[in-house]
């Protein structure tokens, strides 16, 4: 999964989490149905926005959802998933852009792609995805040529860019591609009046995606000598932040000019969550399980809680303390929990990951140690309840949820 809109399930709440998952699973299943199992690897968080925008304009209908069978990534549960032209458009766009991304990595000789046999296989996969995306786009009346053209121009622009080149010159191809995809949702929904504002929202979303990707990768790119828009153009991070904030504001204003049957999920993702994405990329705010590195690392050293150096809480001492000659090991019983062997632990780890317990459960059993572990969301510090957004058209919920979207 990749993308800049990665909402926390604690902020989504039950209703919005189920709707968001319906579009994510709908995109994944549309890729499988129309383009085969391998295509499912291009499922991404940003691609589902196309499906969300389409349904938000059309409104919920009986034909817009179906019940999907059990899936390992849903803990072998069935679910209601989105279907229809919105999901198919999202699948086509995801395939074309993923094909371009693979070709870009091959050209840069990144990692294993520096090896000729791997690069040849990757090119073949990318070519297949490109053809499949073009066919999928044509099936819903969308010409993916605008996406391919944008990707081709991107390489030339990056080659010529240098110190003093405006950063927006580099982001223009991405803006053009996302503007076309967003605008087509208006045509699919029978709302031609929405095409212009959604094209503007898509253009700014593309700019934001490019900017945040550059910000998050700048240090890693510098370490390996890879090309980065900020470094190549000499753009300070403060200027990148200004452009990102302007893009978020512009998206919010553009969405106000569009008409939706159900605007709540669109508003949540493209107003609230985009602002959080900007804060996350620039390191100005954190969430309990997506925050700074080491957020879950327990304090260590002699002054950590429970150690002798902590005067407020030195922890149990003496022979009956854990670890002492008469102490009971953590986990109960004289020997603690029975550990699993290597292969049994691998099987348990697979089960834990496929049922999403690592992310979604408050606690789970360690695959090898069998000790209780906190799930990623157990320490989430999100304290905003978006239930007030269920019927909103604009941001009237700001007063009750204390959000900072500024609208």
XYZ file of C-alpha atoms in Angstrom:
407
model
C 0.000 0.000 0.000
C 1.229 3.489 -0.742
C -0.260 6.960 -0.820
C -0.359 10.191 1.138
C -3.900 9.788 2.516
C -3.500 7.194 5.248
C -6.249 7.795 7.821
C -6.068 6.322 11.291
C -8.918 3.957 12.077
C -9.426 5.708 15.426
C -10.209 8.959 13.634
C -12.405 7.323 11.016
C -14.787 5.725 13.489
C -16.899 2.694 12.675
C -18.990 4.238 9.920
C -16.223 5.916 7.962
C -13.817 3.041 8.457
C -16.283 0.625 6.869
C -16.885 3.023 3.958
C -13.168 3.619 3.431
C -12.488 -0.122 3.517
C -15.350 -0.690 1.065
C -13.577 1.494 -1.488
C -10.138 0.034 -0.750
C -11.400 -3.538 -1.130
C -13.448 -2.505 -4.147
C -10.317 -1.197 -5.870
C -8.399 -4.373 -5.047
C -11.175 -6.622 -6.335
C -11.691 -4.535 -9.474
C -8.000 -4.994 -10.251
C -8.297 -8.739 -9.764
C -11.499 -9.115 -11.731
C -10.441 -7.057 -14.750
C -6.683 -7.545 -14.809
C -5.711 -10.678 -12.857
C -4.265 -11.507 -9.443
C -0.881 -9.843 -9.978
C -2.529 -6.498 -10.656
C -3.754 -6.391 -7.045
C -0.270 -5.374 -5.882
C -0.895 -1.863 -7.263
C -3.776 -1.297 -4.813
C -3.040 2.012 -3.107
C -4.621 4.417 -0.670
C -4.719 7.390 -3.042
C -6.265 5.439 -5.920
C -9.396 4.724 -3.913
C -10.105 8.480 -3.833
C -11.339 8.142 -7.433
C -13.914 5.610 -6.289
C -14.843 7.763 -3.272
C -15.380 10.856 -5.448
C -17.543 8.951 -7.914
C -19.819 7.494 -5.249
C -20.014 10.812 -3.400
C -21.452 12.447 -6.534
C -23.740 9.569 -7.499
C -24.955 8.809 -3.999
C -25.334 5.348 -2.515
C -27.340 2.895 -4.578
C -28.069 -0.811 -4.448
C -25.857 -1.525 -7.442
C -22.968 0.448 -5.979
C -22.041 -2.191 -3.398
C -21.796 -5.952 -3.287
C -20.874 -8.490 -0.640
C -17.379 -9.863 -1.202
C -16.277 -13.262 0.030
C -13.841 -13.916 2.903
C -10.374 -12.398 2.516
C -7.254 -13.065 4.590
C -6.561 -9.327 4.853
C -9.973 -8.861 6.467
C -9.464 -11.717 8.924
C -11.377 -14.118 6.622
C -14.518 -12.037 6.937
C -16.957 -11.011 4.231
C -17.530 -7.314 3.577
C -19.593 -4.881 1.580
C -17.326 -3.450 -1.127
C -17.707 -0.709 -3.736
C -18.154 -1.680 -7.352
C -19.017 -0.007 -10.601
C -17.387 2.524 -12.883
C -15.721 4.451 -10.065
C -13.806 1.384 -8.893
C -12.923 0.473 -12.489
C -11.597 3.969 -13.189
C -9.566 3.837 -9.981
C -8.130 0.489 -11.077
C -7.190 1.790 -14.535
C -5.487 4.905 -13.150
C -3.624 2.859 -10.531
C -2.333 0.434 -13.169
C -1.086 3.132 -15.533
C 0.662 5.101 -12.797
C 2.138 1.944 -11.240
C 3.495 0.927 -14.655
C 5.113 4.353 -14.962
C 6.569 4.054 -11.475
C 8.114 0.670 -12.299
C 9.623 2.037 -15.514
C 11.042 4.962 -13.558
C 12.680 2.628 -11.027
C 14.099 0.522 -13.854
C 15.548 3.636 -15.480
C 17.109 4.658 -12.148
C 18.449 1.105 -11.629
C 17.065 1.042 -8.087
C 17.929 -1.956 -5.893
C 17.347 -5.304 -7.566
C 16.278 -3.527 -10.742
C 19.938 -2.809 -11.410
C 20.221 -6.479 -12.413
C 19.390 -7.030 -16.061
C 17.167 -10.143 -15.695
C 15.089 -8.454 -12.976
C 14.869 -5.253 -15.016
C 13.670 -7.161 -18.082
C 10.963 -8.901 -16.050
C 9.919 -5.583 -14.497
C 9.654 -3.937 -17.921
C 7.458 -6.760 -19.131
C 5.172 -6.436 -16.104
C 5.022 -2.654 -16.505
C 4.130 -2.981 -20.192
C 1.324 -5.395 -19.324
C -0.014 -3.061 -16.653
C 0.108 -0.140 -19.081
C -1.937 -2.009 -21.685
C -4.398 -3.248 -19.066
C -4.804 0.253 -17.641
C -5.445 1.702 -21.098
C -8.093 -0.951 -21.784
C -9.702 -0.411 -18.381
C -9.778 3.339 -18.897
C -11.338 2.979 -22.345
C -14.069 0.792 -20.837
C -15.232 3.744 -18.709
C -14.583 6.410 -21.345
C -11.266 7.661 -19.950
C -8.274 8.198 -22.216
C -5.219 7.141 -20.198
C -3.022 8.770 -22.838
C -3.027 11.945 -20.750
C -1.458 9.978 -17.891
C 1.155 8.357 -20.130
C 2.007 11.701 -21.702
C 2.414 13.287 -18.267
C 4.753 10.522 -17.148
C 6.846 10.811 -20.314
C 7.163 14.573 -19.880
C 8.152 14.135 -16.248
C 11.441 12.452 -17.152
C 12.409 15.243 -19.555
C 11.534 17.963 -17.062
C 13.583 16.292 -14.332
C 16.549 15.974 -16.686
C 16.539 19.704 -17.421
C 15.681 20.912 -13.902
C 18.409 22.502 -11.820
C 19.006 25.198 -9.208
C 16.556 28.034 -9.783
C 13.998 25.931 -11.664
C 10.544 26.640 -10.162
C 9.403 23.648 -8.164
C 5.944 23.861 -9.729
C 7.510 23.230 -13.123
C 8.597 19.828 -11.828
C 5.223 18.994 -10.300
C 3.190 20.025 -13.378
C 2.966 16.588 -15.077
C 1.662 14.994 -11.875
C -0.846 17.806 -11.483
C -2.093 17.316 -15.043
C -2.539 13.555 -14.588
C -4.472 13.763 -11.320
C -6.602 16.660 -12.604
C -7.759 14.522 -15.542
C -8.596 11.558 -13.300
C -10.535 13.649 -10.760
C -12.447 15.490 -13.479
C -13.540 12.248 -15.141
C -15.393 11.217 -11.983
C -17.776 14.117 -12.687
C -18.507 12.718 -16.144
C -19.033 9.212 -14.783
C -21.466 10.623 -12.228
C -23.469 12.673 -14.710
C -22.444 15.940 -13.049
C -20.573 17.873 -15.763
C -20.682 21.018 -13.658
C -18.309 19.362 -11.197
C -15.607 18.764 -13.801
C -13.892 22.151 -13.385
C -13.748 22.273 -9.559
C -12.719 18.615 -9.340
C -10.023 19.165 -11.972
C -8.686 21.982 -9.784
C -8.842 19.768 -6.687
C -7.076 17.001 -8.599
C -4.390 19.363 -9.868
C -3.602 20.528 -6.346
C -3.762 16.971 -5.022
C -1.150 15.932 -7.594
C 1.037 18.847 -6.539
C 0.681 17.868 -2.909
C 1.458 14.200 -3.582
C 4.619 15.157 -5.460
C 5.712 17.609 -2.772
C 5.162 15.271 0.157
C 6.900 12.410 -1.616
C 9.901 14.691 -2.202
C 9.942 15.853 1.427
C 9.707 12.344 2.874
C 12.392 10.955 0.547
C 14.861 13.850 0.571
C 17.260 12.438 3.159
C 17.155 8.914 1.734
C 17.669 10.245 -1.809
C 20.653 12.282 -0.667
C 22.183 9.223 1.002
C 22.124 7.186 -2.221
C 22.604 10.066 -4.653
C 19.112 9.783 -6.153
C 17.352 12.699 -7.840
C 15.025 14.698 -5.605
C 12.953 17.729 -6.690
C 13.739 19.812 -3.609
C 17.464 19.166 -3.750
C 17.744 19.548 -7.524
C 15.898 22.876 -7.648
C 17.386 24.190 -4.411
C 13.926 24.692 -2.897
C 13.990 25.179 0.904
C 11.650 23.048 2.974
C 9.931 26.197 4.236
C 8.896 27.023 0.668
C 7.754 23.445 0.109
C 5.638 23.706 3.264
C 4.087 26.946 2.043
C 3.168 25.341 -1.280
C 1.741 22.299 0.516
C -0.420 24.420 2.823
C -1.669 26.450 -0.137
C -2.574 23.223 -1.955
C -4.593 21.964 1.023
C -6.493 25.245 1.211
C -7.067 25.221 -2.543
C -8.487 21.697 -2.462
C -10.901 22.654 0.300
C -12.126 25.692 -1.654
C -12.453 23.699 -4.878
C -14.549 21.045 -3.157
C -16.931 23.755 -1.934
C -17.714 24.560 -5.561
C -18.635 20.944 -6.377
C -22.001 19.324 -5.713
C -22.127 15.993 -3.894
C -24.925 13.695 -2.840
C -22.875 12.545 0.161
C -19.887 14.751 0.935
C -18.823 13.454 4.349
C -16.133 10.914 3.383
C -14.720 13.167 0.653
C -14.493 16.037 3.132
C -12.843 13.882 5.769
C -10.194 12.483 3.395
C -9.440 15.531 1.240
C -9.698 18.212 3.913
C -8.923 16.790 7.338
C -6.630 13.899 6.393
C -4.646 15.868 3.813
C -3.751 18.419 6.447
C -2.595 15.620 8.706
C -0.578 14.165 5.818
C 1.241 17.482 5.438
C 1.939 17.658 9.163
C 3.179 14.073 9.153
C 5.523 14.630 6.193
C 7.041 17.744 7.732
C 7.204 16.209 11.212
C 5.010 18.803 12.891
C 2.570 16.378 14.485
C 2.357 12.684 15.239
C -0.175 9.982 15.875
C 0.431 7.277 18.450
C 1.263 4.560 15.945
C 2.526 6.652 13.012
C 4.591 9.165 14.912
C 8.250 9.666 15.547
C 10.603 6.765 15.319
C 10.713 4.844 18.514
C 7.242 5.831 19.667
C 6.704 2.313 20.989
C 10.209 1.704 22.208
C 10.111 1.296 25.994
C 12.395 3.606 27.948
C 15.731 2.064 28.772
C 18.632 2.836 31.056
C 18.990 3.080 34.811
C 16.461 5.897 35.094
C 13.667 4.199 33.166
C 10.506 3.436 35.164
C 10.939 0.274 37.164
C 14.727 0.453 37.290
C 16.708 1.259 40.416
C 17.625 4.721 39.162
C 13.985 5.838 39.018
C 13.310 7.249 42.510
C 9.564 7.487 41.921
C 9.143 3.879 40.824
C 12.202 1.711 41.446
C 10.186 -1.445 40.819
C 10.111 -4.605 42.935
C 13.383 -5.524 44.551
C 14.753 -8.517 46.389
C 14.807 -12.258 45.776
C 11.107 -12.438 44.941
C 11.266 -9.778 42.247
C 10.979 -10.929 38.622
C 14.364 -12.254 37.605
C 15.363 -13.026 41.192
C 16.065 -16.566 42.382
C 12.445 -16.987 43.560
C 10.759 -14.641 41.157
C 8.118 -15.793 38.690
C 9.040 -15.040 35.100
C 6.805 -12.642 33.206
C 3.941 -14.522 31.651
C 3.126 -16.841 34.545
C 4.359 -20.265 35.504
C 7.868 -21.235 36.527
C 9.094 -21.217 32.928
C 6.876 -18.530 31.431
C 4.832 -19.149 28.264
C 5.909 -21.977 25.995
C 7.720 -20.475 23.022
C 6.995 -21.638 19.521
C 9.620 -23.128 17.274
C 10.867 -21.276 14.226
C 8.456 -22.731 11.663
C 5.472 -22.715 14.005
C 6.274 -19.084 14.796
C 6.420 -18.254 11.100
C 2.969 -19.755 10.619
C 1.646 -17.822 13.622
C 3.233 -14.597 12.323
C 1.524 -15.097 8.976
C -1.808 -15.631 10.703
C -1.340 -12.527 12.875
C -0.476 -10.354 9.869
C -3.192 -11.712 7.584
C -5.861 -11.112 10.209
C -4.589 -7.552 10.742
C -4.165 -8.113 14.480
C -0.833 -6.276 14.495
C -2.584 -3.110 13.310
C -6.128 -3.408 14.575
C -6.162 -5.480 17.763
C -5.584 -3.857 21.153
C -3.217 -6.718 21.917
C -2.113 -9.945 20.320
C 0.061 -12.959 21.118
C 3.666 -12.752 19.936
C 4.176 -15.361 17.197
C 7.370 -16.829 18.652
C 7.480 -15.674 22.297
C 3.698 -16.026 22.838
C 3.840 -12.979 25.108
C 1.079 -10.412 24.932
C 1.937 -7.496 22.648
C 0.167 -4.203 22.184
C -1.380 -3.653 18.754
C -0.292 -0.614 16.760
C -3.515 1.235 17.510
C -3.476 0.470 21.220
C -1.432 3.600 21.954
C -3.014 5.830 19.340
C -3.466 9.305 20.760
C -6.137 10.371 18.263
C -8.857 12.082 20.233
C -11.127 13.402 17.502
C -14.501 11.772 16.893
C -15.661 12.385 13.347
C -19.218 11.228 13.973
C -20.273 14.864 13.722
C -19.222 14.873 10.062
C -21.822 12.342 8.960
C -24.224 14.867 7.464
C -21.961 17.840 6.805
C -21.758 19.769 3.570
C -18.917 22.026 4.631
C -17.023 22.126 7.896
C -19.837 22.924 10.281
C -18.499 20.167 12.515
C -15.363 22.160 13.360
C -16.900 23.604 16.487
C -17.807 20.238 17.968
C -14.709 18.253 16.996
C -12.176 21.057 17.476
C -10.471 20.288 14.185
C -7.921 22.657 12.716
C -8.890 22.565 9.045
C -9.344 26.321 9.014
C -12.585 26.398 7.020
